[in-house]
Coordinates of C-alpha atoms in Angstrom, one line a residue:
M1 CA -13.1 122.6 21.0
S2 CA -11.9 125.3 18.2
D3 CA -13.0 125.3 14.8
P4 CA -10.4 123.5 12.7
R5 CA -10.7 125.7 10.0
L6 CA -9.4 128.4 12.4
H7 CA -5.9 126.7 13.0
S8 CA -3.0 128.9 12.2
M9 CA -0.6 125.7 11.3
H10 CA -0.4 126.7 7.6
L11 CA 1.3 130.6 8.4
E12 CA 4.8 131.2 8.5
G13 CA 6.5 133.3 10.7
Q14 CA 5.4 134.1 14.2
P15 CA 4.0 137.8 13.6
R16 CA 1.6 136.7 11.3
R17 CA 0.9 133.8 13.2
D18 CA 0.3 136.0 16.2
T19 CA -2.3 138.3 14.4
F20 CA -3.9 135.4 12.8
R21 CA -4.4 134.0 16.4
T22 CA -5.7 137.4 17.9
A23 CA -8.4 137.8 14.9
R24 CA -9.1 134.0 15.6
D25 CA -9.8 134.8 19.3
Q26 CA -11.8 137.9 18.2
L27 CA -14.0 135.7 15.8
Q28 CA -14.6 132.9 18.0
A29 CA -15.5 135.3 21.0
A30 CA -18.5 137.3 18.5
C31 CA -19.6 133.8 17.4
G32 CA -20.3 131.7 20.9
S33 CA -19.5 128.0 21.4
Q34 CA -22.3 126.6 19.8
T35 CA -22.0 127.8 16.1
M36 CA -18.5 127.8 16.4
A37 CA -18.7 124.0 16.9
G38 CA -21.6 123.7 14.3
D39 CA -23.8 122.3 16.9
L40 CA -27.1 123.1 15.7
R41 CA -29.5 122.8 18.8
I42 CA -33.0 124.2 19.3
L43 CA -33.1 125.7 22.6
D44 CA -36.1 126.9 24.4
D45 CA -36.4 131.2 25.1
A46 CA -35.4 130.6 28.5
D47 CA -32.5 129.1 27.8
L48 CA -31.0 131.5 25.0
N49 CA -28.1 133.4 26.4
G50 CA -26.6 135.1 23.1
P51 CA -27.5 136.1 19.7
T52 CA -25.5 133.3 17.9
L53 CA -27.3 130.3 19.5
A54 CA -28.8 128.1 16.9
A55 CA -32.3 129.0 18.0
P56 CA -35.4 129.2 15.9
L57 CA -36.7 132.7 14.7
G58 CA -39.7 134.3 16.0
P59 CA -43.0 134.5 14.0
S60 CA -42.9 137.3 11.5
V61 CA -44.5 140.5 12.2
G62 CA -48.5 140.4 11.6
G63 CA -48.1 137.1 10.0
G64 CA -47.8 134.6 12.7
R65 CA -45.6 132.2 10.4
A66 CA -42.1 131.6 10.9
A67 CA -39.7 133.7 9.1
C68 CA -37.4 132.0 6.8
F69 CA -33.8 133.9 5.5
T70 CA -31.4 132.7 3.3
F71 CA -28.1 134.3 3.0
Y72 CA -25.3 134.2 0.4
L73 CA -22.5 135.8 -1.6
K74 CA -22.6 136.4 -5.3
D75 CA -19.6 137.2 -7.8
G76 CA -21.6 137.7 -10.8
V77 CA -22.3 133.9 -11.9
N78 CA -21.4 132.4 -8.6
V79 CA -23.4 131.8 -5.8
Y80 CA -22.4 131.0 -2.6
P81 CA -24.9 130.0 0.3
L82 CA -24.1 130.8 4.0
H83 CA -25.6 129.7 6.8
L84 CA -26.2 130.6 10.5
G85 CA -22.8 131.0 12.3
M86 CA -19.6 131.5 11.1
N87 CA -18.9 131.0 7.5
S88 CA -15.2 131.3 6.4
V89 CA -14.0 132.5 3.0
G90 CA -10.5 132.1 1.2
R91 CA -9.0 129.7 -1.1
L92 CA -8.5 126.7 0.9
P93 CA -10.9 123.7 -0.4
D94 CA -12.4 123.4 3.3
N95 CA -13.7 127.0 3.6
D96 CA -17.6 127.7 3.5
V97 CA -16.7 130.0 0.5
V98 CA -13.9 128.7 -1.7
V99 CA -12.2 132.0 -4.0
R100 CA -10.0 130.2 -6.3
D101 CA -7.6 133.3 -6.5
E102 CA -3.8 133.2 -5.6
C103 CA -4.3 136.8 -4.3
V104 CA -6.8 135.7 -1.7
S105 CA -5.2 134.5 1.4
R106 CA -5.7 130.7 2.6
R107 CA -8.2 132.0 5.3
H108 CA -9.1 135.6 4.1
C109 CA -12.0 136.3 6.3
A110 CA -15.4 135.2 7.8
V111 CA -18.9 136.0 7.8
L112 CA -20.5 136.0 10.8
I113 CA -24.7 135.5 10.7
H114 CA -26.3 135.7 14.3
S115 CA -29.6 133.8 14.9
D116 CA -31.2 137.7 15.4
L117 CA -30.2 138.3 11.7
R118 CA -27.2 140.5 12.4
C119 CA -24.5 139.9 10.2
E120 CA -20.7 140.8 10.7
L121 CA -17.5 140.8 8.4
H122 CA -14.4 139.8 10.0
D123 CA -10.8 140.1 8.3
V124 CA -8.9 137.0 9.4
A125 CA -5.3 138.5 9.1
S126 CA -5.5 137.9 5.4
K127 CA -2.5 139.3 3.8
N128 CA -3.9 141.6 1.7
G129 CA -7.0 142.9 3.7
T130 CA -11.0 142.7 3.4
L131 CA -12.6 146.1 1.8
L132 CA -16.2 146.5 2.6
N133 CA -17.8 148.9 0.1
G134 CA -14.4 149.9 -1.2
K135 CA -13.1 150.3 2.6
K136 CA -10.5 148.4 4.1
I137 CA -12.0 147.0 7.6
P138 CA -9.9 147.4 10.5
Q139 CA -11.9 145.5 12.7
P140 CA -15.2 143.3 12.8
T141 CA -18.2 145.2 11.1
K142 CA -21.6 144.9 10.4
I143 CA -22.7 144.1 7.1
Q144 CA -26.4 144.1 5.4
S145 CA -27.5 142.8 2.0
G146 CA -26.3 144.6 -1.1
D147 CA -22.8 145.5 0.6
Q148 CA -19.8 144.7 -1.7
I149 CA -16.9 142.5 -0.2
T150 CA -13.7 142.7 -1.9
L151 CA -10.7 140.3 -1.7
C152 CA -8.1 141.7 -3.6
N153 CA -9.7 142.0 -7.4
R154 CA -12.6 139.8 -6.4
R155 CA -15.9 141.6 -5.5
L156 CA -18.4 139.6 -3.8
T157 CA -22.0 140.9 -2.6
F158 CA -23.5 139.7 0.1
H159 CA -27.4 139.3 0.4
M160 CA -30.0 138.4 2.7
T161 CA -33.4 137.7 1.5
E162 CA -36.6 136.6 3.3
V163 CA -38.2 133.6 1.8
A164 CA -42.1 133.6 2.2
G165 CA -43.5 130.5 3.8
E166 CA -46.4 128.4 2.5
P167 CA -49.6 130.2 2.8
A168 CA -52.2 128.1 5.4
V169 CA -54.8 125.9 3.9
A170 CA -58.3 127.1 5.0
G171 CA -60.1 124.2 6.9

């Protein structure tokens, strides 16, 4: 089943709809079926066959504790939390990140966060394009913490931070 946020019913005209569908297919292929459906399942290591399955992260180097990361976009005062999988960005209210600006497309772009901590930015056939660090992205592009994402006149900064776990209590 495809993600309802990626339906093209709202688009007028066949060329634009076809461009959106091509971008959607590319995004869905990069996600994998587990994150697209929002099916958060914990799998055994033997069952993992792709980087976007919702699997627990392994222990951090040297500490033996489970690593925990937070992901978010920030545009000055507003902070938009992101989650593992596909995060849609646009002006429609059912997006994960809602940007209230008429210049921003209804479904402008998506931030894809893989379980192996790789992150990608996908333009979803937006009318005005998506810029990463000042350059228009022609295809899905890897992003890292501190990157600037520009949607029309709106600038969002992508952040990925490790949250320290609780210290072990001595017995």
